[in-house]
Coordinates of C-alpha atoms in Angstrom, one line a residue:
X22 CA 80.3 129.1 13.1
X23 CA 83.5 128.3 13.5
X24 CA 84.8 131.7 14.0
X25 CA 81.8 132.8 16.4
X26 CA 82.7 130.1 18.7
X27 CA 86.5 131.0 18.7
X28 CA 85.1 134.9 19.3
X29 CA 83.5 133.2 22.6
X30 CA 86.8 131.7 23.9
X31 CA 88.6 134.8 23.5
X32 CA 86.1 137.2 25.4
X33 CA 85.5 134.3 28.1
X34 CA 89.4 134.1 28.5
X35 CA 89.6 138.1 28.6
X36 CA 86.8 137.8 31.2
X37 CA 88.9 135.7 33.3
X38 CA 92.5 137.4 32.8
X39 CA 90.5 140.7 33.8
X40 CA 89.2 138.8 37.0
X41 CA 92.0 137.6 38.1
X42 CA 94.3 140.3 38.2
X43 CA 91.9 142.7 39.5
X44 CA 89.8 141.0 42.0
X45 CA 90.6 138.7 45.3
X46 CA 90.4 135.0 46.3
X47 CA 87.5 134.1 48.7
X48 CA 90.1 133.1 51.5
X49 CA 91.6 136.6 51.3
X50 CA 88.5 138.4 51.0
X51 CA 87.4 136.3 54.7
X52 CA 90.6 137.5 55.8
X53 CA 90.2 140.8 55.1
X54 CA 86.5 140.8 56.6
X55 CA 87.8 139.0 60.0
X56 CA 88.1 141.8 62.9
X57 CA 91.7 142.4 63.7
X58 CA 93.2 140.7 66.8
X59 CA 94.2 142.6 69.7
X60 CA 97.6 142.0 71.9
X61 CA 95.8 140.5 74.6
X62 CA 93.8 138.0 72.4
X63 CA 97.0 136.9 70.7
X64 CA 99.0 136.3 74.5
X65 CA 95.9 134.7 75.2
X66 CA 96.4 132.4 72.3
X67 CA 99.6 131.7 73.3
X68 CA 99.0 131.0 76.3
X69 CA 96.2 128.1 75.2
X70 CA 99.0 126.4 72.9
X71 CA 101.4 126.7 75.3
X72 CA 99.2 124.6 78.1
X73 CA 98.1 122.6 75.2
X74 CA 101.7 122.2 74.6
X75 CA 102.5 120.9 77.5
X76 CA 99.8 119.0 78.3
X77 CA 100.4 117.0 75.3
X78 CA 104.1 116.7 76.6
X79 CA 102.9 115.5 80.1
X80 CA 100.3 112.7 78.1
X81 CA 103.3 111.4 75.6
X82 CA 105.7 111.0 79.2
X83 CA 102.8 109.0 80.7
X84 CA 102.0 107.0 77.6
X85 CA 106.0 106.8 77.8
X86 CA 106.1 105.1 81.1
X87 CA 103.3 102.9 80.3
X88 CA 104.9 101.5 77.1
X89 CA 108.0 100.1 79.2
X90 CA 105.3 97.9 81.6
X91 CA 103.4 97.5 77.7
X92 CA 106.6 95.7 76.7
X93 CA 107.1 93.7 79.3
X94 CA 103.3 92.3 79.8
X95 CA 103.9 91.7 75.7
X96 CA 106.4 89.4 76.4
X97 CA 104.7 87.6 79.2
X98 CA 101.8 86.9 77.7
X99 CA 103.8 85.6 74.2
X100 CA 105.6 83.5 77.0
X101 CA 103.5 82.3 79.1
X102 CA 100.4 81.9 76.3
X103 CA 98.3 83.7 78.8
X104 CA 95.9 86.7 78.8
X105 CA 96.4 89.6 80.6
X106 CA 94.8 92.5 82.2
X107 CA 96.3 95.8 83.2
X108 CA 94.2 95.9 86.8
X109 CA 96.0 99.3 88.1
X110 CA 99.3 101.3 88.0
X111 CA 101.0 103.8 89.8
X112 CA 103.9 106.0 88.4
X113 CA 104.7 108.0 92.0
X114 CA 107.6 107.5 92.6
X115 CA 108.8 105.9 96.5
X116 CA 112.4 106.5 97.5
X117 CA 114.4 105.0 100.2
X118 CA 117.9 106.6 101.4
X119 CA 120.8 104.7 103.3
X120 CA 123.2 107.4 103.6
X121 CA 124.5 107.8 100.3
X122 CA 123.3 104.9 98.7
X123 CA 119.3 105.5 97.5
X124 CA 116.8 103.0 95.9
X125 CA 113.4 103.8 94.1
X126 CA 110.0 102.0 93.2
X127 CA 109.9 104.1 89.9
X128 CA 106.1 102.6 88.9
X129 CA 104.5 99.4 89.0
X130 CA 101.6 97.3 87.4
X131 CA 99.3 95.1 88.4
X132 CA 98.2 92.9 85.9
X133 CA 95.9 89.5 85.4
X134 CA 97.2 87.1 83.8
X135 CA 94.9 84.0 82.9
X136 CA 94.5 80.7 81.2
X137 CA 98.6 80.4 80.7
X138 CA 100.2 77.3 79.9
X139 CA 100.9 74.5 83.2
X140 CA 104.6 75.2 82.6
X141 CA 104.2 78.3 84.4
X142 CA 101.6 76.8 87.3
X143 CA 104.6 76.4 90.2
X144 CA 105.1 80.4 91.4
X145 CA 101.2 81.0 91.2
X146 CA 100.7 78.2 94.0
X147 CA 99.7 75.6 91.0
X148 CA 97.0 77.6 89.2
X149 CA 96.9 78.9 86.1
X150 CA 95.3 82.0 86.5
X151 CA 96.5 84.8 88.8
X152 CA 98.4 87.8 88.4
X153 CA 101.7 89.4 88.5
X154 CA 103.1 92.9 90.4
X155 CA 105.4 94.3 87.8
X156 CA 108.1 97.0 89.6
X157 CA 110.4 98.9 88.1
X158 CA 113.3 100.2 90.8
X159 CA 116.2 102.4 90.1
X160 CA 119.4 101.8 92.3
X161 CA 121.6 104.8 93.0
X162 CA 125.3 105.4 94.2
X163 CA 126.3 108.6 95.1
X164 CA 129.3 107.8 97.3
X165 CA 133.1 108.5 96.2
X166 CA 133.7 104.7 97.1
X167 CA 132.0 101.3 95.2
X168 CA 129.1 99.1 97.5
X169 CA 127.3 96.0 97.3
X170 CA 123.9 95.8 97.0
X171 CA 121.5 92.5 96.6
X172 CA 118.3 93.7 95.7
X173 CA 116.3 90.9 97.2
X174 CA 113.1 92.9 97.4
X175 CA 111.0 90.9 98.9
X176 CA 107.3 91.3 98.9
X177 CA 104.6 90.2 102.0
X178 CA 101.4 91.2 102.8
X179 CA 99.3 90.8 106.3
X180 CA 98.6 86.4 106.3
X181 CA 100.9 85.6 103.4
X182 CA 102.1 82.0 103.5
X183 CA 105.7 82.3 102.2
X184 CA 108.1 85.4 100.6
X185 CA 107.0 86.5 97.5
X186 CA 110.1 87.6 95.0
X187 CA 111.5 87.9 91.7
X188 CA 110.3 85.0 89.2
X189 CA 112.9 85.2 86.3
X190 CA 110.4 83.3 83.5
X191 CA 108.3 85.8 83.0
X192 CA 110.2 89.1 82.2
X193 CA 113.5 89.3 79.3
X194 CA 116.0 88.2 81.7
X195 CA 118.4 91.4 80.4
X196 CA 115.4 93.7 81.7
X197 CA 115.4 92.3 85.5
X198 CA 116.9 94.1 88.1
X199 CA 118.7 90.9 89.4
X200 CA 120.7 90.4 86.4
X201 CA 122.0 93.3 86.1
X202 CA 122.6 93.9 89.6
X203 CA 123.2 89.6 90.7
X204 CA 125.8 87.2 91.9
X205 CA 127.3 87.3 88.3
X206 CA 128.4 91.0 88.3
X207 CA 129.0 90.4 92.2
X208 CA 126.3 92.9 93.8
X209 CA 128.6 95.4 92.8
X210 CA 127.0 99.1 91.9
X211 CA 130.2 101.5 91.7
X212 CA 130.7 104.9 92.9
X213 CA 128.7 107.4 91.1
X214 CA 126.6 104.5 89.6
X215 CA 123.0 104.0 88.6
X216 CA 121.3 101.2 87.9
X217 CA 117.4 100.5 87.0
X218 CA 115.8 97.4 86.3
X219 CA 112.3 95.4 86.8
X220 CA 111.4 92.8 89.2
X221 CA 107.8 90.7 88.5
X222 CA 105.9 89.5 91.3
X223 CA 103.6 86.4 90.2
X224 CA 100.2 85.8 92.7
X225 CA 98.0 82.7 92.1
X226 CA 94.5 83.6 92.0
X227 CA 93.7 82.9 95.7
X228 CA 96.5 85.1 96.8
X229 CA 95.7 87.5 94.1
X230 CA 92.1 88.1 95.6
X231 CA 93.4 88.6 99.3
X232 CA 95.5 91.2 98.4
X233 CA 93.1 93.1 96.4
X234 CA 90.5 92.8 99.7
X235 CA 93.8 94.2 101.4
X236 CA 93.9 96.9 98.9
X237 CA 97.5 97.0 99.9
X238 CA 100.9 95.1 99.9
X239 CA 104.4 95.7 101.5
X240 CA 108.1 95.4 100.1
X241 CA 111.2 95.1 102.0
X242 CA 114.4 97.0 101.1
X243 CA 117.6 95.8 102.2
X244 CA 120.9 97.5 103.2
X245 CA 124.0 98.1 101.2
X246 CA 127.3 96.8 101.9
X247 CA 130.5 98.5 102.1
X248 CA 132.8 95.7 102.4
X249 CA 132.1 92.4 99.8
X250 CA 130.3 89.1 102.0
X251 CA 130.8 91.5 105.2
X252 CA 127.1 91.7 106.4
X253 CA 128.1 94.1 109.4
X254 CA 129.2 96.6 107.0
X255 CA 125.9 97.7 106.0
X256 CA 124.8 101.5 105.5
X257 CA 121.8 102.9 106.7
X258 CA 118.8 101.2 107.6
X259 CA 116.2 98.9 106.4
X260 CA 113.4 100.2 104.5
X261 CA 109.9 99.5 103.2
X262 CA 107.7 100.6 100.3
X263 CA 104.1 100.1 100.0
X264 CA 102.3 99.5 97.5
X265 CA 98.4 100.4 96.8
X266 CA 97.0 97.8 94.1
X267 CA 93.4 99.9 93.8
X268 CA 91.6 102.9 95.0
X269 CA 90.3 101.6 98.2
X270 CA 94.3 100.6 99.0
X271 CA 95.5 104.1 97.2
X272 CA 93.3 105.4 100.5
X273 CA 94.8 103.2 103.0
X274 CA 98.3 104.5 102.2
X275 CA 97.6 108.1 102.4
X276 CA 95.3 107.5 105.7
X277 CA 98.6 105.7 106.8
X278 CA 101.2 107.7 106.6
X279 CA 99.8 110.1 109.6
X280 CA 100.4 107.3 112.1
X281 CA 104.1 106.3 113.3
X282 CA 105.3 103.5 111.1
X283 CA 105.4 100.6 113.5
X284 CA 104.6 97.1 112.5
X285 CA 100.6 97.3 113.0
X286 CA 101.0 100.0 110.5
X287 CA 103.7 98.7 107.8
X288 CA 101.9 95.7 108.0
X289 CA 98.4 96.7 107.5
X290 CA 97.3 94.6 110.7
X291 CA 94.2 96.4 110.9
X292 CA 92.2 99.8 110.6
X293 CA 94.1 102.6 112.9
X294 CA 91.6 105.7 114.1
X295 CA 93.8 108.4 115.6
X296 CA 92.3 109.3 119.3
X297 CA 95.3 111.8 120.8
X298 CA 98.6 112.9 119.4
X299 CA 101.2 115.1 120.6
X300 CA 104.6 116.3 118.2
X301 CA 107.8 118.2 119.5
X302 CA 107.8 117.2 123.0
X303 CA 111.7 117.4 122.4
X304 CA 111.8 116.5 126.7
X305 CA 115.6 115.2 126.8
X306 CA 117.0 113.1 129.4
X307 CA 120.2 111.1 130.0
X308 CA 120.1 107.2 130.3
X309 CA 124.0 106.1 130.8
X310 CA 125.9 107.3 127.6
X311 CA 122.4 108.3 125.5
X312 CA 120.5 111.0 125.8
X313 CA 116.8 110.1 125.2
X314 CA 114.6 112.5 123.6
X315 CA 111.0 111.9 123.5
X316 CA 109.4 113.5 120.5
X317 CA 105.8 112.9 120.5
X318 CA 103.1 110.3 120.9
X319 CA 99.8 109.0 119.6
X320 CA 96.9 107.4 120.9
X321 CA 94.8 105.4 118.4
X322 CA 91.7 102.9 118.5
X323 CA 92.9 100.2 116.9
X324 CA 90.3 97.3 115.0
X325 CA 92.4 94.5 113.8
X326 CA 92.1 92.8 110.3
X327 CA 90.3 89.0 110.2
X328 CA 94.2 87.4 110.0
X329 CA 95.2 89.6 112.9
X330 CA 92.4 89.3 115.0
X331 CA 93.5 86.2 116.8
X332 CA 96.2 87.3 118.1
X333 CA 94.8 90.8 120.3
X334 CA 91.7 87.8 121.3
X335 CA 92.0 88.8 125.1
X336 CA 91.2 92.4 123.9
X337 CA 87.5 91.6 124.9
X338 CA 86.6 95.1 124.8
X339 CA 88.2 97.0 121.9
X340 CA 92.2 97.7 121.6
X341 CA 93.8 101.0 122.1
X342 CA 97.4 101.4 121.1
X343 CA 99.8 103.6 122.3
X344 CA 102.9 104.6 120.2
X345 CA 106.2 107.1 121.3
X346 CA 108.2 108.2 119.9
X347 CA 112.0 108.5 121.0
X348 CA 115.2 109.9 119.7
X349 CA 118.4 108.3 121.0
X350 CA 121.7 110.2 120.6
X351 CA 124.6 107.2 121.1
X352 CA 127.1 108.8 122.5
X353 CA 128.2 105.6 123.8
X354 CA 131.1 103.4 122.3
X355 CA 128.6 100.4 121.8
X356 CA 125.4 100.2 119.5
X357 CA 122.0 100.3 120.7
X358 CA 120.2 97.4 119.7
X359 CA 116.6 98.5 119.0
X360 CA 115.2 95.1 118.6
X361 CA 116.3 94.4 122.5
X362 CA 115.1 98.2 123.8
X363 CA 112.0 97.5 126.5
X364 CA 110.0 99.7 128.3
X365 CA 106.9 100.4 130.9
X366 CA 104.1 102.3 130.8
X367 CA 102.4 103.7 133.8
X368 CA 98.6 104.0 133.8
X369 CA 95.9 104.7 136.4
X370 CA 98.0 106.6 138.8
X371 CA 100.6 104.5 138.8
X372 CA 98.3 101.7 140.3
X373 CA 98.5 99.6 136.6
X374 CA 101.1 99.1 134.1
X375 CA 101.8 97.7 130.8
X376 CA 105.0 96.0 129.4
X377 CA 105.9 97.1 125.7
X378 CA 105.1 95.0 122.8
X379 CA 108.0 94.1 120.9
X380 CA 105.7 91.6 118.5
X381 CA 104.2 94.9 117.6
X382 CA 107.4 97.0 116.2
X383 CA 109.4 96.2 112.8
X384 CA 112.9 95.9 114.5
X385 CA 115.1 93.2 113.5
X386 CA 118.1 91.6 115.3
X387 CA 120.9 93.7 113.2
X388 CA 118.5 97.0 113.6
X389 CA 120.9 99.1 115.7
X390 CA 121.9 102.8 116.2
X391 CA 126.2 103.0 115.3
X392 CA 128.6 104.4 118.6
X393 CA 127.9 108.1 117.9
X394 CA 124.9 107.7 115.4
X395 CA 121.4 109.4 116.3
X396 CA 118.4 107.7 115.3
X397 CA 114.8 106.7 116.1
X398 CA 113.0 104.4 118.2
X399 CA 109.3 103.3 118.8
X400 CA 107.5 101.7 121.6
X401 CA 104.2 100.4 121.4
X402 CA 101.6 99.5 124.1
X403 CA 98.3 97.8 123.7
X404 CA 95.4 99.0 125.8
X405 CA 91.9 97.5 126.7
X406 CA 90.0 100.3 125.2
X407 CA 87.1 100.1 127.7
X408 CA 89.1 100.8 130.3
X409 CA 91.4 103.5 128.6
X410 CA 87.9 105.5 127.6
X411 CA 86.4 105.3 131.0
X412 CA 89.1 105.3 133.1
X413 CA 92.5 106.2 132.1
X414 CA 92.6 109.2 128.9
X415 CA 92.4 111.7 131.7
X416 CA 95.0 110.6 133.7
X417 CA 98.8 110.8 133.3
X418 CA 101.1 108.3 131.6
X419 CA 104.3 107.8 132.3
X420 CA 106.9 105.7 130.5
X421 CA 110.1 104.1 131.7
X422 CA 112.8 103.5 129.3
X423 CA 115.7 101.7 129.9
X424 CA 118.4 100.1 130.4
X425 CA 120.3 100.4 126.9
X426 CA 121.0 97.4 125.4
X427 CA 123.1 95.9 122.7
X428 CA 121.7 93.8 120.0
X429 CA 122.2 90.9 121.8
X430 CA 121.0 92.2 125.0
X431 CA 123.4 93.3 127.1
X432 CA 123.0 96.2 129.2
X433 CA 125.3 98.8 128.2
X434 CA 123.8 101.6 130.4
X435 CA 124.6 99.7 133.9
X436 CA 120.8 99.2 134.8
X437 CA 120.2 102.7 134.5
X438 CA 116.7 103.7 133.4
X439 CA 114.6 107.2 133.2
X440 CA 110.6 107.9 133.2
X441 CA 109.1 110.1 130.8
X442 CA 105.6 111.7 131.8
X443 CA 103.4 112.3 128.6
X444 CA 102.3 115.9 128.2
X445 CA 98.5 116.1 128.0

């Protein structure tokens, strides 16, 4: 028995020995079966992995990006013993240029934040639940020579009650764009230097759901400074970024930026609805030392928001706005003070005019165009819209600009003025 079982072992193992030096696996036999792939099926193949490649690249750079705003709402929520909510980010990236000297809003978050301890209450107007605009900016030198730069980037929005900026509680203080660009290292951002940091913007709840009905929000950026403490030797001019917090306000800024930036649009006064516009006019005409260049114009029906709306009251019938555009080359040896530039309007004929509205542009008081600097001015002009409809579109317009004036309004052009008439 013994033996006939041992004869069975052998000729099983024989069996096997024979099989497996003669025949082939399953997985090559498959492969042998599987149609040959042609040149143009393997490029294709490439090609997939390559997108695939590269797609994967593109998702690991935004899950990237995310995790630096991750970190931070992390640590605010440890901090604060709050809960958040990431509400809506944006990784497009808004730059602003004075000369050599550049700033960017790199991304930003908006996030809830609710139920935190009272410690925290004060910046969020006393409640305890709100939210907070996280920003990340990057500052950039790429002069030969060192600047100073405070980066007190302040953030408004159309009715806010105060200036809402940088609360230093709720971020790691070594992340914030203040500290590492603050009184303590003096402002200073060297030649050839690049600094990035974050800034968090905290909103009570009330404020938090105003600017989510505005869809939209507004910060200011500052000039640089050549000289340390000299605020008159600033480069370049002021600037503005905006900010969309949702879809709705994602909209609005696109819609926006087709309309001359004066204040009704920077500060989201109301809903603009272009009417008329005309680009390179380029008409050129001397005023004392500058030659004035109108560039273009635009006609739009303006409806104002609720917080605006008191103020264009006597507007019975509708507003219509009219904005123009002007170049001014100074080839004077004194600035042009922007803020202090007036003009007039002709309508009807000439039998009615309309001052400009200075309430309605975005200049400040040290806005100016430099002794042989070029640069850009608006006018604005509200309308009755009834009357610009049924009586006036038709007709010309003519605008008188001038005298030049300093900053602190002194006419630098002898009284000398010069009337543009607005190509139809």
């Amino acid at each position: 028995m013994k033996k006939s079982l041992f004869l069975m072992s052998s000729l099983i193992l024989s069996t096997s020995i024979i099989l497996g030096g003669c025949g082939k696996s399953a997985d090559e036999t498959k492969k042998d079966d599987e149609p040959k792939k042609t040149q143009e099926e393997k490029g294709q193949a490439k090609d997939k992995d390559k997108v695939e490649k590269e797609e994967s690249k593109k998702d690991q750079e935004s899950i990237k990006g995310s995790a630096d705003f991750a970190s931070l709402i992390s640590y605010m929520e440890k901090e604060t013993q709050g809960k958040t909510k990431v509400l809506f980010e944006n990784n497009e990236s808004q730059v602003h240029k004075m000369e050599k000297v550049s700033i960017s809003l790199d991304a930003y978050s908006v996030v809830e934040l609710k139920d935190f301890h009272t410690d925290f209450n004060i910046p969020f107007g006393e409640q305890t639940n709100g939210g907070v605009i996280l920003a990340k900016y990057t500052v950039k030198n790429d002069m030969d020579k060192d600047v100073y730069y405070m980066p007190s980037l302040d953030l408004t929005f159309t009715g806010a009650n105060k200036i809402y900026t940088n609360d230093k509680d709720l971020i790691p203080e070594e992340s914030q764009l203040p500290t590492k660009l603050g009184y303590k290292t003096d402002y200073l951002l060297k030649a050839g230097e690049e600094i990035t940091g974050y800034i968090a913007y905290p909103f009570g709840e009330t404020d938090l759901a105003k600017i989510n009905e505005l869809g939209t929000v507004t910060v200011e950026v500052p000039k640089p400074y050549t000289e340390k403490e000299n605020y008159s030797s600033t480069l370049g001019s002021d600037g503005r970024f905006n900010l969309a917090l949702n879809k709705d306000g994602s909209k609005k800024v696109a819609s926006d930026s087709s309309f001359y930036q004066d204040k009704v649009t920077l500060d989201n006064m109301g809903e603009k609805k272009m009417l008329k516009e005309k680009s390179d006019i380029n008409e050129s005409k001397k005023i004392g030392d500058v030659n004035a260049i109108l560039e273009g114009y635009q006609f739009t029906q303006f409806t104002p928001n609720e917080v605006e709306a008191p103020r264009f009251s006597n507007f019975t019938n509708g507003v219509t706005l009219l904005t123009v555009k002007f170049k001014l080359e100074n080839k004077a040896t004194s600035e042009i003070g922007l803020s202090a530039m007036t003009s007039k309007l002709s309508v009807n004929d000439g039998m009615q005019y309309s001052l400009s509205e200075g309430m309605l542009l975005n200049y400040k008081y040290n806005d100016v165009i430099k002794a042989g600097e070029t640069g850009e001015l608006l006018q604005v002009f509200a309308l009755d819209q009834e009357q610009y409809e049924k009586i006036w579109k038709d007709k010309s317009f003519e605008v008188e600009l001038g005298p030049i004036r300093d900053k602190d309004v002194k006419d630098t052009s002898k009284g000398k003025k010069e009337t543009f008439t607005l190509p139809k």
